[in-house]
Coordinates of C-alpha atoms and ligand atoms in Angstrom, one line a residue:
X1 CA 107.4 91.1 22.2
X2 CA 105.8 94.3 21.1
X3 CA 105.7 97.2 23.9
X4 CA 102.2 98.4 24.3
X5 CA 101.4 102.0 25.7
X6 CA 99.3 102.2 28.5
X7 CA 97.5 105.9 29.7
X8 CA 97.2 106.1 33.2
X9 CA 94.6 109.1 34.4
X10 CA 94.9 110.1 38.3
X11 CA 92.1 112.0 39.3
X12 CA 91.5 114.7 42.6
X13 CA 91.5 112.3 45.3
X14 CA 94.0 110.2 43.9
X15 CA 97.0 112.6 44.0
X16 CA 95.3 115.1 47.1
X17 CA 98.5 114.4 49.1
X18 CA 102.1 114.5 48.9
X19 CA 101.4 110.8 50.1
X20 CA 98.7 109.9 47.8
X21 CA 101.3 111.1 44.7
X22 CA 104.0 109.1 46.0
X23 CA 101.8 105.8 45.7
X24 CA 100.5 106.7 42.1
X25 CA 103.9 107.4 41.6
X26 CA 104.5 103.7 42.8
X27 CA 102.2 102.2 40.6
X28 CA 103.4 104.1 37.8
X29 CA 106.8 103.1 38.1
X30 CA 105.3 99.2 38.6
X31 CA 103.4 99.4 35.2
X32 CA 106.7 100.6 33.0
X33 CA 108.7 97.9 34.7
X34 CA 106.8 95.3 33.8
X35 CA 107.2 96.3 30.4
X36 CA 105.0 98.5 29.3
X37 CA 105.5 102.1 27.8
X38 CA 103.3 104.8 30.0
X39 CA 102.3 107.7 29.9
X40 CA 100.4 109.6 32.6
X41 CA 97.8 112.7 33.0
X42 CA 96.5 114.2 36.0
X43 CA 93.9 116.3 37.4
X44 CA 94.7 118.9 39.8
X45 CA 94.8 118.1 43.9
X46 CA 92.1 116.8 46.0
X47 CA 89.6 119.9 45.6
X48 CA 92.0 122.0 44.5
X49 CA 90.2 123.6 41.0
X50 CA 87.1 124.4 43.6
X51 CA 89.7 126.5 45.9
X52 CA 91.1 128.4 42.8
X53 CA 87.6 129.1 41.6
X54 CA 86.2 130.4 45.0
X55 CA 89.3 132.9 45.0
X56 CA 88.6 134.3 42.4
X57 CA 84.6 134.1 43.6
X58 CA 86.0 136.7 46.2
X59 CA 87.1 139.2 43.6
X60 CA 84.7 138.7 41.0
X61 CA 81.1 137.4 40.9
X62 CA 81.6 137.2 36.9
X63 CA 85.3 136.2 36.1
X64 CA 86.2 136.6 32.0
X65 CA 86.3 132.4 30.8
X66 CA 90.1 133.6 30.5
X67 CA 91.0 134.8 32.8
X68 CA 89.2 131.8 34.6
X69 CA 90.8 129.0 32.7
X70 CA 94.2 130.4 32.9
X71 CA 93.4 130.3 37.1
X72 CA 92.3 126.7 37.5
X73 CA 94.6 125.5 34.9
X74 CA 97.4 126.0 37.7
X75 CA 96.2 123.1 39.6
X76 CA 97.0 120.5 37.2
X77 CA 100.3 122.1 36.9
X78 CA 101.4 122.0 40.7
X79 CA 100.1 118.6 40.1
X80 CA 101.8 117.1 37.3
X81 CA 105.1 118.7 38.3
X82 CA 105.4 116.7 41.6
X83 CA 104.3 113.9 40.0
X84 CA 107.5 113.9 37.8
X85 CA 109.5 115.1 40.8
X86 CA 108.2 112.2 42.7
X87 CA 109.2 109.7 39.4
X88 CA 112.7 111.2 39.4
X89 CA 113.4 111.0 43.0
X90 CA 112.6 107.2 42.6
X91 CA 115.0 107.0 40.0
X92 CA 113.0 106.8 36.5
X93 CA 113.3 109.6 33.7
X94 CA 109.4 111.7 34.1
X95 CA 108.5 115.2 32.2
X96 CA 105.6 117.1 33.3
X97 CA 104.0 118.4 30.1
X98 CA 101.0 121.3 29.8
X99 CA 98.5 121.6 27.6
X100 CA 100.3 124.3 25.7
X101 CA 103.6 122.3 25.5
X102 CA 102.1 119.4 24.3
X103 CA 100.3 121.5 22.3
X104 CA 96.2 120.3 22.9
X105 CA 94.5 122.8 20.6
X106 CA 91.1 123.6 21.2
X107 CA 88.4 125.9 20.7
X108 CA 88.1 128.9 22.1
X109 CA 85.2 128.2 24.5
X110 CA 86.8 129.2 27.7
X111 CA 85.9 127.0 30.6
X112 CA 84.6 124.5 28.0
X113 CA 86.8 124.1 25.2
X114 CA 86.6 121.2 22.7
X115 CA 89.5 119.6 21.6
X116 CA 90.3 120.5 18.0
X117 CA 93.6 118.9 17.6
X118 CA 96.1 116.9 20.0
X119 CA 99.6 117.2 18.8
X120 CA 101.6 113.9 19.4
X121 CA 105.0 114.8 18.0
X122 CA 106.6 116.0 21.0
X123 CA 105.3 113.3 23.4
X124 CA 106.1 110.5 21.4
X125 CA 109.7 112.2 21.3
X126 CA 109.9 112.0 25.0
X127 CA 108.1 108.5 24.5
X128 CA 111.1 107.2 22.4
X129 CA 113.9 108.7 25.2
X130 CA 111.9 106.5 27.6
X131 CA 110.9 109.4 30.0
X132 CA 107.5 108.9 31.7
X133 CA 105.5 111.9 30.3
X134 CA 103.0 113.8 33.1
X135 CA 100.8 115.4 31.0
X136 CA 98.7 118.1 33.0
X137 CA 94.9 117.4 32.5
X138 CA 91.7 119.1 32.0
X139 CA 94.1 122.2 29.9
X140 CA 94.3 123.2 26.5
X141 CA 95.4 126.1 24.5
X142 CA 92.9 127.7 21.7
X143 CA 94.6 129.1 18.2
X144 CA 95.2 132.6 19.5
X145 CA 97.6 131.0 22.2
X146 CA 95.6 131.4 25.5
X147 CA 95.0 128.9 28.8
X148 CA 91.7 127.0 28.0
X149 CA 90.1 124.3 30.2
X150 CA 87.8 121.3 29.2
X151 CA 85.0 121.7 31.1
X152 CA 84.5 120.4 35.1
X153 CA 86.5 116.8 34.9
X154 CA 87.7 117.2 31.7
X155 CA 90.8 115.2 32.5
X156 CA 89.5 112.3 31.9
X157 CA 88.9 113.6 28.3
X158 CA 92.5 114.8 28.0
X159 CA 93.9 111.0 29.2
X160 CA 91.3 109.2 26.2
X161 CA 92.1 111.7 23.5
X162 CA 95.8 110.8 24.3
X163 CA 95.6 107.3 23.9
X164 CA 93.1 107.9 21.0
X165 CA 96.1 110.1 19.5
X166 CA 99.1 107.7 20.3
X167 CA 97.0 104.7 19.6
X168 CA 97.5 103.1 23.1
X169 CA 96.6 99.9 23.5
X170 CA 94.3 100.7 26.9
X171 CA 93.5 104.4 28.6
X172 CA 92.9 103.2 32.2
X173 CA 90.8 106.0 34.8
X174 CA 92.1 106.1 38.3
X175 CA 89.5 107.1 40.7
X176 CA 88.3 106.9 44.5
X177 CA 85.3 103.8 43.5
X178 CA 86.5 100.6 41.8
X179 CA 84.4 101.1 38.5
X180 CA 81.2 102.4 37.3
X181 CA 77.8 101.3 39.9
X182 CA 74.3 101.2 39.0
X183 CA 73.9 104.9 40.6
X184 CA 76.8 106.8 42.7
X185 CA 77.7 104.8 45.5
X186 CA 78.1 107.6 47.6
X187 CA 74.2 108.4 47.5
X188 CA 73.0 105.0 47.0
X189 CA 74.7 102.5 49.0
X190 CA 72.7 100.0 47.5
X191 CA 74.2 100.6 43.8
X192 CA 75.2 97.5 42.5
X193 CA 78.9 97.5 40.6
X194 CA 78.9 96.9 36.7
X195 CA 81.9 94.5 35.3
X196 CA 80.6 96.0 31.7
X197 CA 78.8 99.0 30.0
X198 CA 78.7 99.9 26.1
X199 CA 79.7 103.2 25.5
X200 CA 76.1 104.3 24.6
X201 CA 75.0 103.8 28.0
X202 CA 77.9 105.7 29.9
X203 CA 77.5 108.2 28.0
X204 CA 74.3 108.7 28.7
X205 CA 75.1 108.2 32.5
X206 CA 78.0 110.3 32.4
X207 CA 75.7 113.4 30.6
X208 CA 73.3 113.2 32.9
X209 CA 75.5 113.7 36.0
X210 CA 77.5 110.0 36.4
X211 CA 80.4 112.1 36.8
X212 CA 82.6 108.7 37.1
X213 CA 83.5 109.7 33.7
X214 CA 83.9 112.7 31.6
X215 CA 80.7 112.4 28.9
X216 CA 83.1 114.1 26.3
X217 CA 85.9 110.9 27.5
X218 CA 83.3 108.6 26.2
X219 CA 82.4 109.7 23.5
X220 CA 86.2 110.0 22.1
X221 CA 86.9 106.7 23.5
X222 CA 83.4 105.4 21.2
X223 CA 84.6 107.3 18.1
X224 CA 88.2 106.3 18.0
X225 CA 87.4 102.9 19.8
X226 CA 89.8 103.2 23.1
X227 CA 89.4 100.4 25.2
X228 CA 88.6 102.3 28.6
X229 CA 88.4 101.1 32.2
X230 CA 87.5 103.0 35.5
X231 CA 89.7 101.3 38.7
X232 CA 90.4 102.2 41.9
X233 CA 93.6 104.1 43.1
X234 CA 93.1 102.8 46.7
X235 CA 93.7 99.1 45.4
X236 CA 91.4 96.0 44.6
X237 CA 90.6 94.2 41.6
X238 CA 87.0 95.4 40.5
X239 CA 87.2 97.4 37.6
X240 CA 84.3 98.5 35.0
X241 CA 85.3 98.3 31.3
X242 CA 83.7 100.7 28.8
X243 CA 83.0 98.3 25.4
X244 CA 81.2 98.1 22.3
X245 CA 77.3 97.5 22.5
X246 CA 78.0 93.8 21.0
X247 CA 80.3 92.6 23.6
X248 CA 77.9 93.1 26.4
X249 CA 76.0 89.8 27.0
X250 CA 73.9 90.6 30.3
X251 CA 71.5 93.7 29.4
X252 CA 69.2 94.6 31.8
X253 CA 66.2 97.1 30.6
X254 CA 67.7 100.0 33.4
X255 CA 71.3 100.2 33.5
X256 CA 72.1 103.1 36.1
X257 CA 70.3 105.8 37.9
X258 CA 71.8 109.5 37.7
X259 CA 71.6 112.3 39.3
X260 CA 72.1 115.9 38.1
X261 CA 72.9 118.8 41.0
X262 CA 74.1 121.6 38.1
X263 CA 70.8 122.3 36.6
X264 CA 69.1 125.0 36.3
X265 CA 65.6 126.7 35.0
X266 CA 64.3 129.9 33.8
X267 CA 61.2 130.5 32.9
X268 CA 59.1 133.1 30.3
X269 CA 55.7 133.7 31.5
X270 CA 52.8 134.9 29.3
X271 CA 55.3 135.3 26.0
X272 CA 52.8 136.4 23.0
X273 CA 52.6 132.8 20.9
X274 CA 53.9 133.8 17.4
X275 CA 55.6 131.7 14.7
X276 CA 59.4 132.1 15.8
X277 CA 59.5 132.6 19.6
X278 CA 61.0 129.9 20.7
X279 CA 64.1 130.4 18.3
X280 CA 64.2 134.3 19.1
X281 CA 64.3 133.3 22.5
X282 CA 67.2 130.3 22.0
X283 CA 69.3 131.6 19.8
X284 CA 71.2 134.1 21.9
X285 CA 72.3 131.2 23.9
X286 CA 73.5 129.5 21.7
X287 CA 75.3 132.1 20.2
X288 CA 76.6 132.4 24.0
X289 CA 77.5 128.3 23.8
X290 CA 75.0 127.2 26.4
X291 CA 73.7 124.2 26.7
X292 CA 69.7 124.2 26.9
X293 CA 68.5 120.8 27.9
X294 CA 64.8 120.3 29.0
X295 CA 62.4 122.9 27.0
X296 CA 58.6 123.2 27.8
X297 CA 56.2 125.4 25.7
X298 CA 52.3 125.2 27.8
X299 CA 49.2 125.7 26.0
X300 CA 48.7 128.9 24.2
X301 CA 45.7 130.5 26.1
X302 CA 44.5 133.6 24.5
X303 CA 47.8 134.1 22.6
X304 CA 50.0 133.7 25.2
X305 CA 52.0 130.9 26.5
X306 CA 54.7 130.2 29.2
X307 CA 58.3 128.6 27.8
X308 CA 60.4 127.0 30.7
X309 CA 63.9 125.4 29.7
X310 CA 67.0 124.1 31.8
X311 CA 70.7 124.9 31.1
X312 CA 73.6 124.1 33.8
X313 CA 73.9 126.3 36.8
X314 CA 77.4 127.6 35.7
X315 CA 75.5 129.3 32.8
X316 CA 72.7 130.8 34.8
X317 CA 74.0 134.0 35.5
X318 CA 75.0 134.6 31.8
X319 CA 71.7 133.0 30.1
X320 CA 69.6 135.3 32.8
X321 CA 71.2 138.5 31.2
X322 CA 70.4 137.7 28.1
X323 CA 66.8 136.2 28.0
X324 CA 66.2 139.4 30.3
X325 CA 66.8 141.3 27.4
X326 CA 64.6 138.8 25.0
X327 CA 62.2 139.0 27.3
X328 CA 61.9 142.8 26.6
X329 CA 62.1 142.4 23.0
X330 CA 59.1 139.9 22.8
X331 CA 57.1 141.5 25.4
X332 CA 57.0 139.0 27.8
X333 CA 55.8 139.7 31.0
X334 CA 58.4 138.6 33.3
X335 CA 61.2 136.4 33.8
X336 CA 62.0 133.0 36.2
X337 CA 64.7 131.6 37.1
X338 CA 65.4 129.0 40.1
X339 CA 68.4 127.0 40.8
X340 CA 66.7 124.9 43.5
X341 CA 66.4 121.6 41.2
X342 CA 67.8 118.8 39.9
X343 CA 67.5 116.0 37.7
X344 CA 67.3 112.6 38.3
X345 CA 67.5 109.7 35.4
X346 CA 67.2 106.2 34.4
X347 CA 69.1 105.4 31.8
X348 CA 68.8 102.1 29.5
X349 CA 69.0 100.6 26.2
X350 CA 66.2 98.0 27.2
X351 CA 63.9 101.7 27.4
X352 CA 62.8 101.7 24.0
X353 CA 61.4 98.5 23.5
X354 CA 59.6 98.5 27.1
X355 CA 56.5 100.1 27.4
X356 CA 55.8 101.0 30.9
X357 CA 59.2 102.2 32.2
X358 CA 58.4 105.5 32.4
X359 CA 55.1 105.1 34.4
X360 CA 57.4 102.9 37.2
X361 CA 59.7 105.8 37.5
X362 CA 56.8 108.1 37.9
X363 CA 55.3 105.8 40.6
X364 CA 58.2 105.4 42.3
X365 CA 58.6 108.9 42.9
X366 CA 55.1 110.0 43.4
X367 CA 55.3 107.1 46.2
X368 CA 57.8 109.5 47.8
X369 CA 55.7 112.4 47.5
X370 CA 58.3 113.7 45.2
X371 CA 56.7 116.0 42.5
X372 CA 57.8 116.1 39.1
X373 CA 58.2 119.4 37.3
X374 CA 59.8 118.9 34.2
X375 CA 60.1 115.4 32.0
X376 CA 62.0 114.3 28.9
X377 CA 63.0 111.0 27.3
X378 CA 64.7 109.9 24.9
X379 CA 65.2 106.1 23.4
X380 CA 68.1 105.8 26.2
X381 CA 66.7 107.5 29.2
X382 CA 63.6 109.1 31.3
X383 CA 64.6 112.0 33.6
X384 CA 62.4 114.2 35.5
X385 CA 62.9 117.3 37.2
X386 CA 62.3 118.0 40.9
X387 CA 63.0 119.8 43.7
X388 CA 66.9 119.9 44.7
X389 CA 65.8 118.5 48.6
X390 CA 64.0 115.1 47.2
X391 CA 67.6 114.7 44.8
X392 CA 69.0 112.0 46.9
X393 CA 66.2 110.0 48.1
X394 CA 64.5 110.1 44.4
X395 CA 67.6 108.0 43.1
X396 CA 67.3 105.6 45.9
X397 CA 63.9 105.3 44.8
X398 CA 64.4 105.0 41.7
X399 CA 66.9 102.3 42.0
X400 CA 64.7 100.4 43.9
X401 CA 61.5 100.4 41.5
X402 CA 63.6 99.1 38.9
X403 CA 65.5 96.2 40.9
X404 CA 68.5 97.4 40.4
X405 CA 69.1 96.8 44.9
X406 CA 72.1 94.8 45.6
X407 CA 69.5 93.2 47.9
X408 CA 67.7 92.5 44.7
X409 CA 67.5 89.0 43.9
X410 CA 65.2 89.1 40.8
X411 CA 67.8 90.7 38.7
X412 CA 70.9 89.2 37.3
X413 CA 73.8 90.4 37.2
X414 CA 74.8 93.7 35.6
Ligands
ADP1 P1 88.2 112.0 40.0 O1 88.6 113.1 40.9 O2 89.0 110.7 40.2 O3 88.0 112.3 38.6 P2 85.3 112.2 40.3 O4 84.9 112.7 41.6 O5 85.3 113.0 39.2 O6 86.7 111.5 40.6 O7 84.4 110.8 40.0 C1 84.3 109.8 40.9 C2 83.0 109.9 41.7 O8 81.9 109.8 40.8 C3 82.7 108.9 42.7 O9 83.3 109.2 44.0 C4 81.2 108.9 42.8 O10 80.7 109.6 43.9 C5 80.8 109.6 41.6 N1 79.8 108.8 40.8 C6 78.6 109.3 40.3 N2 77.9 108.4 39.7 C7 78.6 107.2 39.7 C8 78.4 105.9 39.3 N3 77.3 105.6 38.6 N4 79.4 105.0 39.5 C9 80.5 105.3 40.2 N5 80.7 106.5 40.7 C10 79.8 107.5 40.4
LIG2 N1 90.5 119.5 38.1 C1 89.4 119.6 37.2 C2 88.1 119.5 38.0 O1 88.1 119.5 39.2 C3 89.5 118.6 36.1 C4 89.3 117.1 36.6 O2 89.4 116.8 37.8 O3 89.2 116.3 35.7 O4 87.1 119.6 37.4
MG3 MG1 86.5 113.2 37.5

């Protein structure tokens, strides 16, 4: 019988506790002794990166990336050292490993690196001695040899693009829900739970705010073809696997509902409408590697117009610096921004080929008074901006319009 390698990924609420690490550490142990070879990451302590980052908030209102990284990176290193302690004590060989002694190479983006290259000779060493690797998540190191981190859950990237590496036969998510639902059960108790996804559809949840999953997990786990699943550490059989487009039978037209809290906008009012003002006022961000999502140019009116785009919160303090000083250069006449929004989604390969979805979701909002401020779609998705306050209640509604209601008997299964 061949030994296949299973990766285990334990996320905050899974190892918050002494306790809590001493069951994972249970079910660890349980998985190598029924044969298997496993090896395990994990993500830092209940909410421990948010403590680490609001010490340093108390210093600093503008930490160097780092400086940052080389704070919160701590977290999964407390972590993955108990968890080996906690392996040894119950009598099985365990080494904590960090990103820099694996080594995970990555860019040099601090505070969202991308993985450039995930040595496997040392953990396959380990592998062979038959010692439980704990491999700290979330951590990388870039070329020059400092403490980088993957972005906010980037564990879960760190656990696929280990099995990806050491060709595992499964990379298994450990979470507090028992799979991936048809919105986040925590705002939507009416979310229904999904047995199977294709990859193209979580990762279109997961980059619009399904934080369930790492978006950059999915797409590693598309690309090098990882079979995924998303369980619960708290027990139970439900689990969601993460497949190939083909091996889903049931499709429904809306898969899931998302909502987005780290979004931000800023806003260029009466910018003189010229032939290359939209890249003059891009281009320093993404020489500054942020993400601008949502862009609106209005009407030119007497040769002016107003350009409005959305970036995460995290970079608004950056990104407000610098269009400050486009907006000098291009003789706008003032400057926007407002953090007081968010986006909700609806995300669905059946979106293409139905006419009409988008003017439900637009219903179904404006029959909450909700009103829209931004919208963009794509082939897989329709998301509107709104105001931060309607966030919660616009996914319930949402869910509703398009039957996705556990209540729901019109639908079939997802
Ligand atoms: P971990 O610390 O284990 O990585 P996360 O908090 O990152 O856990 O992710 C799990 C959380 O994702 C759930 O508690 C849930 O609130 C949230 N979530 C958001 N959207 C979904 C969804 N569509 N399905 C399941 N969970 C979701
Ligand atoms: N601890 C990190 C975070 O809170 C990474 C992770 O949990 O995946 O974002
Ligand atoms: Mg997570």
């Amino acid at each position: 019988m061949t030994v296949s390698l299973i990766i285990q990924k334990y996320g905050g609420s899974s190892v918050a506790s002494t306790d809590h690490i001493r069951r994972v550490a249970m079910k660890v142990a349980s998985t190598k002794i029924q044969g298997n070879k496993v090896a395990v990451v994990v993500s830092a302590m209940g909410r421990q990166t948010d403590q680490l980052l609001n010490l340093a908030a108390e210093i600093s209102n503008n930490p160097s990336g780092r400086e940052q990284d080389a704070l919160v990176a701590t977290g999964e290193q407390v972590c993955a050292a108990l968890l080996a302690i906690t392996l040894e004590s119950l009598g099985h060989k365990a080494m904590s490993l960090m990103g820099l002694q694996l080594p995970l190479i990555t860019d040099n983006v601090h505070t969202k690196a991308r993985i450039i290259e995930m040595q496997t000779e040392r953990i396959e060493h380990i592998l062979s001695e038959d010692i439980i690797p704990v491999v700290a998540g979330f951590q990388g190191v870039t070329e020059s040899g400092c403490i980088s981190t993957l972005g906010r859950g980037g564990s879960d990237t760190t656990a696929v693009a280990l099995a990806a590496s050491l060709n595992a036969g499964c990379c298994e998510i450990y979470t507090d829900v028992n799979g991936v639902y048809t919105a986040d059960p925590n705002i939507c108790p009416k979310a229904r739970h999904i047995k199977i996804i294709s990859y193209q559809e979580m990762l279109e949840l997961a980059g619009l705010g399904a934080k369930v999953l790492h978006s950059r997990s999915v797409e590693l786990a598309q690309k090098y073809q990882v079979p995924l699943v998303v369980k619960s550490s708290f027990g139970g059989d439900k689990n969601t696997w993460i497949v190939n487009e083909e091996e889903v039978m049931e499709n429904s037209i809306i898969k899931g509902v998302t909502l987005e809290k780290d979004v931000s906008k800023i806003s260029l009012i009466r910018v003189p409408d010229r032939p290359g003002i939209a890249h003059k006022i891009l281009s320093p961000l993404a020489d500054a590697a942020i993400n601008v999502d949502m862009i609106i140019q209005n009407a030119s009116i007497d040769g002016y117009t107003d350009f409005t785009f959305t970036i995460p919160t995290t970079d608004l303090d950056k990104a407000k610096t610098l269009i400050d000083e486009v907006a000098r250069e291009i003789d706008a006449q003032k400057m926007l921004a407002a953090n007081n929004i968010v986006k909700v989604s609806a995300v669905g390969i059946g979106i293409k080929t139905n006419p009409g979805v988008a003017s439900r979701m637009f219903h179904s909002l404006s029959a909450e008074n909700i009103n829209i401020e931004m919208i963009s779609t794509s082939e897989y998705r329709i998301s509107c901006v709104i105001e931060e306050k309607y966030g919660e209640l616009a996914v319930r509604a949402v869910h509703k319009a398009f039957g996705l209601d556990k209540d729901n008997k019109e639908k079939a299964e997802t």
